[in-house]
PDB file of C-alpha atoms in Angstrom:
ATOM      1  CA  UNK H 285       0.000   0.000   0.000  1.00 42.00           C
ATOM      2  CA  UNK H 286       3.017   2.662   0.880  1.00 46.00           C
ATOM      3  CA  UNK H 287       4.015   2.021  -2.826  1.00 48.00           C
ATOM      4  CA  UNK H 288       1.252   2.973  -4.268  1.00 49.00           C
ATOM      5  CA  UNK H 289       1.151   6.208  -2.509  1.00 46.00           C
ATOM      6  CA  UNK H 290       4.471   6.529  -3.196  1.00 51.00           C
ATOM      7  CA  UNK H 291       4.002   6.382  -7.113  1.00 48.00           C
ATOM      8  CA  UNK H 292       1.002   8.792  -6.623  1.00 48.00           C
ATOM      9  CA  UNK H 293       3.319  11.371  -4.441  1.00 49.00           C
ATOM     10  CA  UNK H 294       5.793  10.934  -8.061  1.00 46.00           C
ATOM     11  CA  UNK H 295       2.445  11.921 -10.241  1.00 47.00           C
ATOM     12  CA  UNK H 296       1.259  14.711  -8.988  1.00 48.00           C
ATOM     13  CA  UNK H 297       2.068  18.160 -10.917  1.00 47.00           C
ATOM     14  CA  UNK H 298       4.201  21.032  -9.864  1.00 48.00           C
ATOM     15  CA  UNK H 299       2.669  24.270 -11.138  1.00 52.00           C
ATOM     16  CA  UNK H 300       5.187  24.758 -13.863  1.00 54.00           C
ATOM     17  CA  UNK H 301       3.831  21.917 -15.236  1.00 62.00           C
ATOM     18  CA  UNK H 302       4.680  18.430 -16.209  1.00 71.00           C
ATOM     19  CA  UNK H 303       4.610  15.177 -14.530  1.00 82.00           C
ATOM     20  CA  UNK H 304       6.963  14.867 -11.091  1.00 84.00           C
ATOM     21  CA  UNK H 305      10.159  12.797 -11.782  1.00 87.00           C
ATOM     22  CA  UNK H 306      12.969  11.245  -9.314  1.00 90.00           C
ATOM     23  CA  UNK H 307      16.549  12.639 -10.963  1.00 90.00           C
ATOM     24  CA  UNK H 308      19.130  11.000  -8.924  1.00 92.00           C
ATOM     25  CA  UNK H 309      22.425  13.127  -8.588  1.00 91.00           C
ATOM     26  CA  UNK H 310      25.223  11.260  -7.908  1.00 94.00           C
ATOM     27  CA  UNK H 311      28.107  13.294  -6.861  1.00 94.00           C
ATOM     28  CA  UNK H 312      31.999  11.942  -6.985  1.00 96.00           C
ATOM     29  CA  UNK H 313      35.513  13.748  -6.031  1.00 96.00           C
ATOM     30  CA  UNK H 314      38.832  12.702  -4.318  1.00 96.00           C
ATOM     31  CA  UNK H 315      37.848  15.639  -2.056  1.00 94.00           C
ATOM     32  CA  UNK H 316      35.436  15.656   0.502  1.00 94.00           C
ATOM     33  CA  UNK H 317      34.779  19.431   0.912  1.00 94.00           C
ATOM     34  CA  UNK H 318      34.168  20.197  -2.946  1.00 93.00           C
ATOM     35  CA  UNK H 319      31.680  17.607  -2.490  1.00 94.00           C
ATOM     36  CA  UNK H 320      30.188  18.689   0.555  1.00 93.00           C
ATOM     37  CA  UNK H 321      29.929  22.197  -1.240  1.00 93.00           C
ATOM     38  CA  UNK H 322      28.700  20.975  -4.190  1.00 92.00           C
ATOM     39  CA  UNK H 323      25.914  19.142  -2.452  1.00 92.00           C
ATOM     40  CA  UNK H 324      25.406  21.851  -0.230  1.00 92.00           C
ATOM     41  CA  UNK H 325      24.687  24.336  -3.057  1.00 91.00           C
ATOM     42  CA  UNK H 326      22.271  21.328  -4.948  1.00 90.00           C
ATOM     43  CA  UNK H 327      19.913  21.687  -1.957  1.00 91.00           C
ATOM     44  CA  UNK H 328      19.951  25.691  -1.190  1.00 90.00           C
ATOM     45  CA  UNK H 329      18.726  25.593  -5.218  1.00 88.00           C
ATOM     46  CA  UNK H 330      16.611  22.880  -4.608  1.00 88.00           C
ATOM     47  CA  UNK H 331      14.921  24.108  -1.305  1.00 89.00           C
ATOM     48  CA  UNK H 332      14.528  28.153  -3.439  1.00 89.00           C
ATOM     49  CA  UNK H 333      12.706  26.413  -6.139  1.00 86.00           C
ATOM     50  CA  UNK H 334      10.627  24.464  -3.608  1.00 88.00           C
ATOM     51  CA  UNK H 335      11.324  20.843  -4.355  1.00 89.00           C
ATOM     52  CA  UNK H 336      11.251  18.030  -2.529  1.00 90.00           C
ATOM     53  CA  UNK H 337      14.988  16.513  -2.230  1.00 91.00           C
ATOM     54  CA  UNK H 338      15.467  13.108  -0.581  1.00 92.00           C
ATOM     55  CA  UNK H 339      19.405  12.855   0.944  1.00 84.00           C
ATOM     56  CA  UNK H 340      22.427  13.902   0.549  1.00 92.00           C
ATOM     57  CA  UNK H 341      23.304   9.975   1.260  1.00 94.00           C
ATOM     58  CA  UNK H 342      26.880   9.579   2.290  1.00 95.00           C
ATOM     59  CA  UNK H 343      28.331   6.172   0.294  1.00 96.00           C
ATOM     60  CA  UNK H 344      31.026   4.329   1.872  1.00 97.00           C
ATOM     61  CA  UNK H 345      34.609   5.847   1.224  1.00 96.00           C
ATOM     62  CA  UNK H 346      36.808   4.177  -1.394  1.00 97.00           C
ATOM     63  CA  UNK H 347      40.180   3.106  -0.345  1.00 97.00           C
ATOM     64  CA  UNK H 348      42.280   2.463  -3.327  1.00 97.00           C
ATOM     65  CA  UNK H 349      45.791   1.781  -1.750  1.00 97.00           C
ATOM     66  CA  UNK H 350      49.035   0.741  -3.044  1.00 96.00           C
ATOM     67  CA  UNK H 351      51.991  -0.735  -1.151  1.00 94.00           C
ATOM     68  CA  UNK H 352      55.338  -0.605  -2.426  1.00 93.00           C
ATOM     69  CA  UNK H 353      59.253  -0.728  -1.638  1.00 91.00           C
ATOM     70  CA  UNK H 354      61.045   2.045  -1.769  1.00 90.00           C
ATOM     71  CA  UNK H 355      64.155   0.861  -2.637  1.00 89.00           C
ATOM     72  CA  UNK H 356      64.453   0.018  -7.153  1.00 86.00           C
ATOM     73  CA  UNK H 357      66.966  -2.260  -6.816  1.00 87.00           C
ATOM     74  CA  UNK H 358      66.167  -4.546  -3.655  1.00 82.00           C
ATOM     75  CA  UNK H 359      69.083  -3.793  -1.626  1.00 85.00           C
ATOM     76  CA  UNK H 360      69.269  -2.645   1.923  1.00 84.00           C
ATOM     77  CA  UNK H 361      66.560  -2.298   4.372  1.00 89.00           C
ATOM     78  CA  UNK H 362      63.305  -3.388   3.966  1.00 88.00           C
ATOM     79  CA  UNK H 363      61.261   0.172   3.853  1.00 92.00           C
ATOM     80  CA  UNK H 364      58.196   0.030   2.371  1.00 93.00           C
ATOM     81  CA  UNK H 365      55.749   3.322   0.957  1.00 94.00           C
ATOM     82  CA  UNK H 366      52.071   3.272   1.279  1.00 96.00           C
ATOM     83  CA  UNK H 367      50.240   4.866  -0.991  1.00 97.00           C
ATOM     84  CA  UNK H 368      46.106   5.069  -0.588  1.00 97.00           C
ATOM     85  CA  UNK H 369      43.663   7.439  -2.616  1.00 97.00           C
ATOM     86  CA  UNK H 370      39.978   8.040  -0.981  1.00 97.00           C
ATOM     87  CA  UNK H 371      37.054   8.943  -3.324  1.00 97.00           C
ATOM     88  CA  UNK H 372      33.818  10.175  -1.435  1.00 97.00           C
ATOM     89  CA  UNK H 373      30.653   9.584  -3.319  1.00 96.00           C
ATOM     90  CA  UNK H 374      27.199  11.397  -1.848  1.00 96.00           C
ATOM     91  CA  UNK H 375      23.776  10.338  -3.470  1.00 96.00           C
ATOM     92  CA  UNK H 376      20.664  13.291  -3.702  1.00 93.00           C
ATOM     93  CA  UNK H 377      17.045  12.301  -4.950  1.00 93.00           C
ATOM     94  CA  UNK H 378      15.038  15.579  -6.584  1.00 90.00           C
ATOM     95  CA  UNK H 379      11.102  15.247  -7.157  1.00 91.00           C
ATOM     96  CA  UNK H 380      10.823  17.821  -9.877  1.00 87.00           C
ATOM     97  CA  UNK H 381       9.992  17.810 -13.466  1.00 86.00           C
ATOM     98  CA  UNK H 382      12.732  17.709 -15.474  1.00 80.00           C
ATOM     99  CA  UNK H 383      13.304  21.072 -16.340  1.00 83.00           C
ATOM    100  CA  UNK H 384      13.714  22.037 -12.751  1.00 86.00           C
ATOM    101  CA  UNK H 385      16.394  19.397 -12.135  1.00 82.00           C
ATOM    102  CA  UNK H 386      17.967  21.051 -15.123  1.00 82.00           C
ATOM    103  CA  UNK H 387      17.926  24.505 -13.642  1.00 84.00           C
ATOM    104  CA  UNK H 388      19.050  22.880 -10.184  1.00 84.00           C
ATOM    105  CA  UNK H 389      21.695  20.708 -11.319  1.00 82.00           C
ATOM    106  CA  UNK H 390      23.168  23.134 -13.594  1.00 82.00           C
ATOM    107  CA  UNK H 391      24.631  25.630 -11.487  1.00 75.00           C
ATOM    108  CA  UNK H 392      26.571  22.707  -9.356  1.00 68.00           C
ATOM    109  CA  UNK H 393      29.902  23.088 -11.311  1.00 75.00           C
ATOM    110  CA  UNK H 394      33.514  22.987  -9.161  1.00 85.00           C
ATOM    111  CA  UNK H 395      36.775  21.424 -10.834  1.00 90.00           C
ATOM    112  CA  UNK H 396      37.033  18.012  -9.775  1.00 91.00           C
ATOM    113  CA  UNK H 397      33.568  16.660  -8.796  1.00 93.00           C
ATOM    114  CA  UNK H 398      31.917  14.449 -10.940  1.00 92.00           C
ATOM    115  CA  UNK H 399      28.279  14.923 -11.290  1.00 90.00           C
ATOM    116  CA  UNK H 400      26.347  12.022 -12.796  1.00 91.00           C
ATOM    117  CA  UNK H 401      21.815  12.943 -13.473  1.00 88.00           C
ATOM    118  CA  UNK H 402      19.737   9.906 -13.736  1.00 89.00           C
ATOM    119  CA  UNK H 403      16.355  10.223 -14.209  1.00 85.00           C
ATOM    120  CA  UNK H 404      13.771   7.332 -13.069  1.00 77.00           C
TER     121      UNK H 404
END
């Protein structure tokens, strides 16, 4: 029963008209403030335009690390470098039509954040 008032919460029309759509913003950087700002500055536009927005979720943080000797040849002592890069991922749901998750999503450009728009 919740999902079908669910679906009829997603077809209901916003007063600019068209049908209401869930665009899923997926937001990905090796740094964790450009993607707190980004997201940040996703839901001030989203909150001005009076939308509902669903998150930011916080994903898990990827490790990638590398372990290596320092040494090129093998000789000496046994020192070792660790290497490890960390991507942060957040995930934001918008109920808006899709030109409104254009105009929200557009202005959330900063060098180095990826921002992938799905719509469902």
């Amino acid at each position: 029963m919740a999902a079908g008032m669910d679906q009829k919460k997603l077809d209901m029309e916003l007063p600019t008209g068209g049908p209401v759509q869930r665009v899923r913003v997926t937001l990905t950087s090796l740094e964790m403030k450009s993607v707190e700002r980004v997201c940040g500055s996703l839901l001030k536009e989203a909150s001005e335009k009076g939308v509902r927005v669903k998150g930011p979720v916080r994903m898990p943080v990827k490790r990638l690390r590398i372990t290596t000797r320092k040494t090129p040849c093998g000789e000496g002592s046994k020192t070792w470098d660790r290497f490890q890069m960390r991507i942060y991922k957040r995930v934001v749901d918008i109920f808006a039509t899709s030109e409104l998750a254009l105009q929200i999503t557009k202005g959330a450009v900063v060098p180095g954040v990826q921002v992938e728009v799905t719509v469902a």
